[in-house]
């Protein structure tokens, strides 16, 4: 028979339910099932109405008929779980909820009911895992709605308490193995433990142009890993004097750092586009040495030569003074390629200036290098009433071999020659 009358009857039943006409709706749904016995939607809707009247037995018969006709119909499995709960059979309820989730991976409602049931059964660790899955499966817009606030707060509370207990358990097991080891040797493992117990997220690199695989995503590198770092730092005061000189006598040399090409969206950088609130005084730009600026800042130009600068035609090196005005926020963004790292040499750093890479936020210390992977999402704030200035330059990622550096250089030069000026390929 045609499905059209069934669909019409179901639609009319839904309208009746909305208007409080439950008996009329049940009559229409029974007629639909006479036309197509075991119709999954009609049977499930009628079963739901019967369950509201605690008529569990008839509801179960209807739901089993629906599932014989359409075994993967997740809403029928959820309703069977509720019937089982109504009859006091918790294990059967769990089995039905698991089947609903199996057949519909987006069934966040079934996940919530499963977590609630596990909690009621006094199975807190399973419940915490269930709440964790439930919370992450709820669509983002709904997750943040007032309707779900109580559910989300409860889920967070259960998960947080469970992770704290997990951390205590792991620390009890690991304490002896870690005793006497240095903080430096344990740093990475503590980070792993923080991720496993919910204290921190797992940070990934997301290059926007030339991703290089199998490189570790390290937000901040330790400066003592780089033998040339001390040499660069030893010149910081002379570099700062050169910076103050150009700030006093060559303001025109500072350009807005964000300069979006015609026809391209500046997206999150719109407030800073062609705005000298974030400005740059380039020593090297797109692989071109700015002779006048290097002559004005000979100490800076010379100091960076101690570092392993990438040298890629029309792309690198890049080296400049980055100036950020009071109250300015550089929004979160990702750099071009993880084949290189970014280095900051802080020169003028007032209080209340912060810099975040991944889930780590640090403060610049004048004269002390910060080295980081800028393909990990990062942002900066100047919360002071004075300008903040750091010198920025790029270096090769130390995990690349000499062969890989050579091949990356040729590949990027090839990309530049292939696309010409038709694509924004970033600084490297």
Coordinates of C-alpha atoms in Angstrom, one line a residue:
X1 CA 0.0 0.0 0.0
X2 CA 1.0 3.6 -0.5
X3 CA 2.9 5.2 2.4
X4 CA 1.2 8.5 1.8
X5 CA -1.9 7.9 4.0
X6 CA 0.4 6.6 6.8
X7 CA 2.5 9.8 6.7
X8 CA -0.7 11.9 6.6
X9 CA -2.1 10.0 9.7
X10 CA 1.2 10.4 11.6
X11 CA 1.3 14.1 10.8
X12 CA -2.3 14.5 11.9
X13 CA -1.5 12.6 15.1
X14 CA 1.4 14.9 15.9
X15 CA -0.8 17.9 15.4
X16 CA -3.4 16.4 17.8
X17 CA -0.7 15.7 20.4
X18 CA 0.4 19.3 20.2
X19 CA -3.2 20.4 20.8
X20 CA -3.7 18.0 23.7
X21 CA -5.8 15.5 21.7
X22 CA -3.9 12.3 22.8
X23 CA -6.9 10.0 22.3
X24 CA -7.4 11.2 18.7
X25 CA -3.7 10.9 18.0
X26 CA -3.7 7.3 19.3
X27 CA -6.6 6.5 17.0
X28 CA -4.8 7.9 14.0
X29 CA -1.6 6.0 14.8
X30 CA -3.5 2.7 15.2
X31 CA -5.1 3.3 11.8
X32 CA -1.6 3.9 10.4
X33 CA -0.4 0.6 11.8
X34 CA -3.4 -1.2 10.3
X35 CA -2.2 0.1 6.9
X36 CA 1.5 -0.8 7.4
X37 CA 1.9 -3.1 10.4
X38 CA 5.2 -2.5 12.3
X39 CA 5.7 1.0 10.7
X40 CA 8.6 2.2 12.8
X41 CA 7.6 5.8 13.3
X42 CA 3.9 5.1 13.9
X43 CA 4.6 2.2 16.3
X44 CA 7.2 4.2 18.2
X45 CA 5.0 7.2 18.6
X46 CA 2.1 5.1 19.8
X47 CA 4.3 3.2 22.2
X48 CA 5.5 6.5 23.6
X49 CA 2.0 7.6 24.3
X50 CA 1.2 4.2 25.9
X51 CA 4.2 4.5 28.1
X52 CA 3.0 7.8 29.4
X53 CA 0.0 5.8 30.7
X54 CA 2.3 3.1 32.1
X55 CA 1.0 0.6 29.6
X56 CA 4.4 -1.1 29.3
X57 CA 3.4 -4.4 27.9
X58 CA 1.6 -3.1 24.8
X59 CA 4.3 -0.6 24.3
X60 CA 7.0 -3.3 24.2
X61 CA 5.0 -5.3 21.7
X62 CA 4.7 -2.3 19.4
X63 CA 8.4 -1.5 19.7
X64 CA 9.5 -5.0 19.0
X65 CA 7.3 -5.0 15.9
X66 CA 8.9 -1.7 14.8
X67 CA 12.4 -3.2 15.3
X68 CA 11.6 -6.3 13.4
X69 CA 10.5 -4.1 10.5
X70 CA 13.5 -1.6 10.9
X71 CA 16.1 -3.0 13.3
X72 CA 18.3 0.1 13.2
X73 CA 15.6 2.6 14.2
X74 CA 17.4 4.1 17.2
X75 CA 14.3 5.9 18.7
X76 CA 12.6 2.5 19.2
X77 CA 15.6 1.2 21.1
X78 CA 15.6 4.3 23.4
X79 CA 11.9 3.7 24.1
X80 CA 12.5 0.0 24.8
X81 CA 15.1 1.2 27.3
X82 CA 12.6 3.4 29.0
X83 CA 10.1 0.5 29.1
X84 CA 12.8 -1.7 30.7
X85 CA 13.4 1.0 33.3
X86 CA 9.7 1.2 33.9
X87 CA 9.7 -2.5 34.6
X88 CA 12.8 -2.3 36.8
X89 CA 15.1 -4.1 34.4
X90 CA 18.2 -1.9 34.4
X91 CA 20.5 -4.2 32.4
X92 CA 18.0 -4.6 29.6
X93 CA 17.7 -0.8 29.6
X94 CA 21.4 -0.4 29.2
X95 CA 21.5 -2.9 26.4
X96 CA 18.8 -1.1 24.5
X97 CA 20.5 2.3 25.0
X98 CA 23.8 0.8 23.7
X99 CA 22.0 -0.5 20.6
X100 CA 20.5 3.0 20.1
X101 CA 24.0 4.5 20.2
X102 CA 25.4 1.8 18.0
X103 CA 22.8 2.5 15.3
X104 CA 22.9 6.3 15.6
X105 CA 26.3 7.7 16.7
X106 CA 24.7 11.2 17.0
X107 CA 22.1 10.0 19.5
X108 CA 23.2 12.4 22.3
X109 CA 19.9 11.9 24.1
X110 CA 20.5 8.2 24.5
X111 CA 24.0 8.9 25.8
X112 CA 22.6 11.2 28.5
X113 CA 20.1 8.6 29.5
X114 CA 22.8 6.0 29.7
X115 CA 25.0 8.2 31.9
X116 CA 22.0 8.9 34.2
X117 CA 21.2 5.2 34.5
X118 CA 24.8 4.3 35.2
X119 CA 25.0 7.0 37.9
X120 CA 21.7 5.7 39.4
X121 CA 23.1 2.2 39.5
X122 CA 26.1 3.3 41.6
X123 CA 28.7 2.8 38.8
X124 CA 30.5 6.1 39.1
X125 CA 33.4 5.5 36.8
X126 CA 31.3 4.2 34.0
X127 CA 28.9 7.0 34.5
X128 CA 31.7 9.6 34.3
X129 CA 32.9 8.1 30.9
X130 CA 29.2 8.1 29.8
X131 CA 28.8 11.8 30.8
X132 CA 32.0 12.6 29.0
X133 CA 30.8 11.0 25.8
X134 CA 27.3 12.6 26.2
X135 CA 28.6 16.1 26.7
X136 CA 30.9 16.0 23.7
X137 CA 28.1 14.5 21.4
X138 CA 25.6 17.3 22.1
X139 CA 25.6 19.8 19.2
X140 CA 27.6 23.0 20.2
X141 CA 24.7 25.4 19.8
X142 CA 22.5 23.2 22.0
X143 CA 25.3 22.6 24.5
X144 CA 25.5 26.3 25.2
X145 CA 21.7 26.9 25.4
X146 CA 19.9 27.7 28.7
X147 CA 17.9 24.5 28.3
X148 CA 21.1 22.3 28.6
X149 CA 22.9 24.4 31.3
X150 CA 21.9 22.1 34.2
X151 CA 22.8 18.9 32.2
X152 CA 26.2 20.3 31.2
X153 CA 27.0 21.6 34.7
X154 CA 26.2 18.1 36.1
X155 CA 28.2 16.4 33.4
X156 CA 31.2 18.6 34.1
X157 CA 31.0 18.0 37.8
X158 CA 30.9 14.3 37.5
X159 CA 33.7 14.2 34.9
X160 CA 35.9 16.6 36.9
X161 CA 35.5 14.6 40.1
X162 CA 36.3 11.3 38.3
X163 CA 39.4 12.7 36.7
X164 CA 40.6 14.0 40.1
X165 CA 40.2 10.5 41.5
X166 CA 42.0 9.1 38.4
X167 CA 44.9 11.4 39.0
X168 CA 45.2 10.4 42.6
X169 CA 45.2 6.8 41.6
X170 CA 47.9 7.2 39.0
X171 CA 50.1 9.3 41.2
X172 CA 49.9 6.6 43.9
X173 CA 51.1 4.1 41.3
X174 CA 53.7 6.3 39.8
X175 CA 55.1 8.1 42.8
X176 CA 57.9 5.6 43.5
X177 CA 59.0 5.6 39.8
X178 CA 59.2 9.4 39.7
X179 CA 60.8 9.9 43.1
X180 CA 64.2 11.6 42.8
X181 CA 63.9 12.5 39.1
X182 CA 64.4 16.1 38.0
X183 CA 61.6 18.4 37.0
X184 CA 63.1 18.8 33.6
X185 CA 63.2 15.1 33.0
X186 CA 59.6 14.7 34.1
X187 CA 58.2 17.8 32.3
X188 CA 56.8 15.9 29.3
X189 CA 55.4 13.1 31.3
X190 CA 53.6 15.5 33.7
X191 CA 52.2 17.2 30.6
X192 CA 50.9 13.8 29.4
X193 CA 49.4 13.1 32.8
X194 CA 47.7 16.5 32.8
X195 CA 46.1 15.6 29.4
X196 CA 45.0 12.2 30.6
X197 CA 43.4 13.6 33.7
X198 CA 41.6 16.6 32.0
X199 CA 43.8 19.4 33.3
X200 CA 45.1 20.3 29.9
X201 CA 44.1 19.7 26.3
X202 CA 46.1 17.9 23.6
X203 CA 47.7 20.6 21.5
X204 CA 48.1 20.0 17.8
X205 CA 49.9 22.0 15.0
X206 CA 47.7 23.2 12.2
X207 CA 49.9 24.8 9.5
X208 CA 47.9 26.8 7.0
X209 CA 50.2 26.4 4.0
X210 CA 52.9 23.8 4.1
X211 CA 52.4 21.1 6.7
X212 CA 55.4 18.9 7.4
X213 CA 54.3 15.5 8.9
X214 CA 55.8 13.6 11.8
X215 CA 57.1 16.6 13.6
X216 CA 56.2 17.0 17.3
X217 CA 53.7 19.7 18.2
X218 CA 55.7 21.6 20.9
X219 CA 54.2 24.9 21.9
X220 CA 57.3 26.4 23.5
X221 CA 60.8 25.1 23.0
X222 CA 63.4 25.5 25.8
X223 CA 66.0 28.1 24.9
X224 CA 68.9 25.9 26.2
X225 CA 68.2 23.5 23.4
X226 CA 69.7 26.0 21.0
X227 CA 73.5 26.7 21.3
X228 CA 73.2 30.0 19.5
X229 CA 70.5 31.4 21.8
X230 CA 72.9 32.9 24.3
X231 CA 74.8 34.7 21.6
X232 CA 71.7 36.4 20.3
X233 CA 70.6 37.3 23.8
X234 CA 74.0 38.8 24.6
X235 CA 73.2 41.6 22.2
X236 CA 69.7 42.4 23.4
X237 CA 70.5 45.8 25.0
X238 CA 72.3 47.0 21.9
X239 CA 69.4 45.9 19.8
X240 CA 67.0 47.7 22.1
X241 CA 69.0 50.9 21.7
X242 CA 68.7 50.5 17.9
X243 CA 65.0 50.0 18.3
X244 CA 64.6 53.1 20.4
X245 CA 66.5 55.0 17.7
X246 CA 64.3 54.0 14.8
X247 CA 61.2 54.6 17.0
X248 CA 62.4 58.2 17.6
X249 CA 63.7 59.0 14.1
X250 CA 62.1 56.6 11.6
X251 CA 58.4 56.2 12.4
X252 CA 57.7 55.9 8.7
X253 CA 59.6 52.7 8.7
X254 CA 56.9 51.0 10.7
X255 CA 54.1 49.5 8.6
X256 CA 50.8 48.0 9.6
X257 CA 51.6 44.3 10.1
X258 CA 48.3 43.1 8.7
X259 CA 47.8 44.2 5.1
X260 CA 45.1 42.0 3.5
X261 CA 45.3 41.7 -0.3
X262 CA 42.6 43.2 -2.4
X263 CA 39.6 40.8 -2.6
X264 CA 40.7 38.7 0.4
X265 CA 38.9 38.5 3.7
X266 CA 40.8 39.8 6.7
X267 CA 38.6 37.7 8.9
X268 CA 39.5 37.9 12.6
X269 CA 42.2 40.4 11.8
X270 CA 39.7 43.0 10.4
X271 CA 40.2 45.5 13.2
X272 CA 44.0 45.4 12.7
X273 CA 44.0 45.4 8.9
X274 CA 46.2 48.4 7.7
X275 CA 46.1 49.6 11.3
X276 CA 49.5 50.6 12.8
X277 CA 48.2 49.5 16.3
X278 CA 50.1 46.4 15.3
X279 CA 53.1 47.5 13.3
X280 CA 56.4 46.1 12.0
X281 CA 59.8 47.5 11.2
X282 CA 61.3 44.9 8.8
X283 CA 65.0 44.0 8.6
X284 CA 64.1 41.1 6.2
X285 CA 60.8 40.7 4.5
X286 CA 59.9 37.8 2.2
X287 CA 63.5 36.9 1.9
X288 CA 64.6 40.4 0.9
X289 CA 67.0 42.3 3.1
X290 CA 65.8 45.9 3.8
X291 CA 69.3 47.5 3.5
X292 CA 68.3 50.9 5.0
X293 CA 66.8 49.3 8.1
X294 CA 69.7 46.8 8.5
X295 CA 72.1 49.8 8.3
X296 CA 70.1 51.6 11.0
X297 CA 70.1 48.4 13.2
X298 CA 73.5 46.7 12.5
X299 CA 73.5 44.9 15.9
X300 CA 70.1 43.4 15.3
X301 CA 71.0 42.5 11.7
X302 CA 74.2 40.8 12.7
X303 CA 72.9 39.0 15.8
X304 CA 70.2 37.0 14.0
X305 CA 72.9 35.6 11.7
X306 CA 74.0 33.4 14.6
X307 CA 70.6 31.5 14.2
X308 CA 69.8 28.9 11.5
X309 CA 67.7 31.2 9.4
X310 CA 65.8 29.7 6.5
X311 CA 66.8 31.2 3.2
X312 CA 64.1 30.7 0.6
X313 CA 63.8 32.9 -2.5
X314 CA 60.9 35.4 -2.1
X315 CA 59.9 33.9 1.2
X316 CA 62.5 33.8 3.9
X317 CA 64.2 35.0 6.1
X318 CA 61.7 37.2 7.9
X319 CA 63.0 39.4 10.7
X320 CA 61.4 42.5 12.2
X321 CA 60.5 44.6 15.3
X322 CA 56.9 43.8 16.2
X323 CA 55.2 46.7 18.0
X324 CA 51.9 46.4 19.7
X325 CA 50.0 49.4 21.0
X326 CA 48.4 49.6 24.5
X327 CA 45.1 47.6 24.8
X328 CA 45.6 45.7 21.6
X329 CA 44.8 42.0 21.3
X330 CA 46.2 39.9 18.4
X331 CA 43.5 37.3 17.9
X332 CA 44.1 33.5 17.8
X333 CA 45.7 32.3 14.6
X334 CA 48.0 29.7 13.0
X335 CA 51.2 30.2 11.1
X336 CA 52.2 29.0 7.6
X337 CA 54.4 26.0 8.2
X338 CA 55.8 23.9 11.0
X339 CA 59.0 23.5 9.0
X340 CA 60.2 26.5 10.9
X341 CA 59.9 27.9 14.4
X342 CA 59.3 31.5 15.4
X343 CA 61.6 33.3 17.8
X344 CA 60.8 36.3 20.0
X345 CA 63.5 38.5 21.5
X346 CA 61.5 40.8 23.9
X347 CA 62.9 44.3 24.0
X348 CA 60.2 46.5 25.6
X349 CA 57.8 44.6 27.8
X350 CA 55.5 46.5 30.2
X351 CA 53.5 44.7 32.8
X352 CA 50.2 43.0 31.8
X353 CA 51.5 41.7 28.5
X354 CA 50.8 38.0 27.8
X355 CA 51.4 35.5 25.0
X356 CA 49.6 32.2 24.5
X357 CA 50.6 29.2 22.4
X358 CA 48.2 26.2 22.6
X359 CA 47.2 25.9 26.2
X360 CA 50.3 27.6 27.7
X361 CA 50.3 31.4 28.5
X362 CA 53.6 33.1 29.2
X363 CA 54.9 36.6 29.8
X364 CA 57.8 37.9 27.8
X365 CA 61.0 38.6 29.8
X366 CA 63.2 41.4 28.3
X367 CA 66.3 39.9 26.8
X368 CA 65.2 36.2 27.1
X369 CA 64.2 34.4 23.9
X370 CA 60.9 32.7 23.4
X371 CA 60.9 30.0 20.8
X372 CA 57.7 28.4 19.7
X373 CA 55.8 26.6 16.9
X374 CA 53.5 29.2 15.5
X375 CA 51.4 26.7 13.6
X376 CA 49.9 25.9 17.0
X377 CA 47.1 28.4 17.7
X378 CA 48.5 31.4 19.4
X379 CA 47.5 35.0 20.4
X380 CA 49.0 38.0 22.3
X381 CA 47.7 40.8 24.5
X382 CA 49.1 44.1 25.5
X383 CA 47.1 45.0 28.6
X384 CA 49.4 47.9 29.6
X385 CA 49.3 51.6 28.9
X386 CA 52.6 51.5 26.9
X387 CA 53.8 49.9 23.7
X388 CA 55.2 46.4 23.7
X389 CA 58.0 45.6 21.2
X390 CA 59.7 42.2 20.4
X391 CA 62.1 41.3 17.7
X392 CA 60.8 38.4 15.7
X393 CA 62.7 36.1 13.3
X394 CA 62.2 32.5 12.0
X395 CA 64.5 29.5 12.3
X396 CA 64.4 26.0 10.9
X397 CA 62.6 23.5 13.0
X398 CA 65.4 21.6 14.7
X399 CA 63.8 18.2 14.0
X400 CA 64.3 18.7 10.2
X401 CA 67.4 17.1 8.7
X402 CA 69.7 19.0 6.4
X403 CA 68.3 17.1 3.5
X404 CA 64.7 18.0 4.5
X405 CA 65.6 21.6 4.9
X406 CA 67.1 21.6 1.4
X407 CA 64.0 19.9 0.0
X408 CA 61.6 22.2 1.8
X409 CA 63.5 25.2 0.4
X410 CA 63.2 23.9 -3.2
X411 CA 59.6 22.8 -2.7
X412 CA 58.5 26.2 -1.4
X413 CA 60.4 28.1 -4.1
X414 CA 58.7 25.8 -6.6
X415 CA 55.3 26.6 -5.1
X416 CA 56.0 30.3 -5.4
X417 CA 57.1 30.0 -9.0
X418 CA 54.0 27.9 -9.8
X419 CA 51.5 30.2 -8.3
X420 CA 53.2 33.5 -8.6
X421 CA 51.3 36.3 -7.0
X422 CA 47.9 34.4 -7.1
X423 CA 48.1 32.9 -3.7
X424 CA 49.0 34.0 -0.2
X425 CA 51.7 31.5 0.8
X426 CA 52.6 33.0 4.1
X427 CA 56.0 34.1 5.3
X428 CA 57.7 30.8 4.4

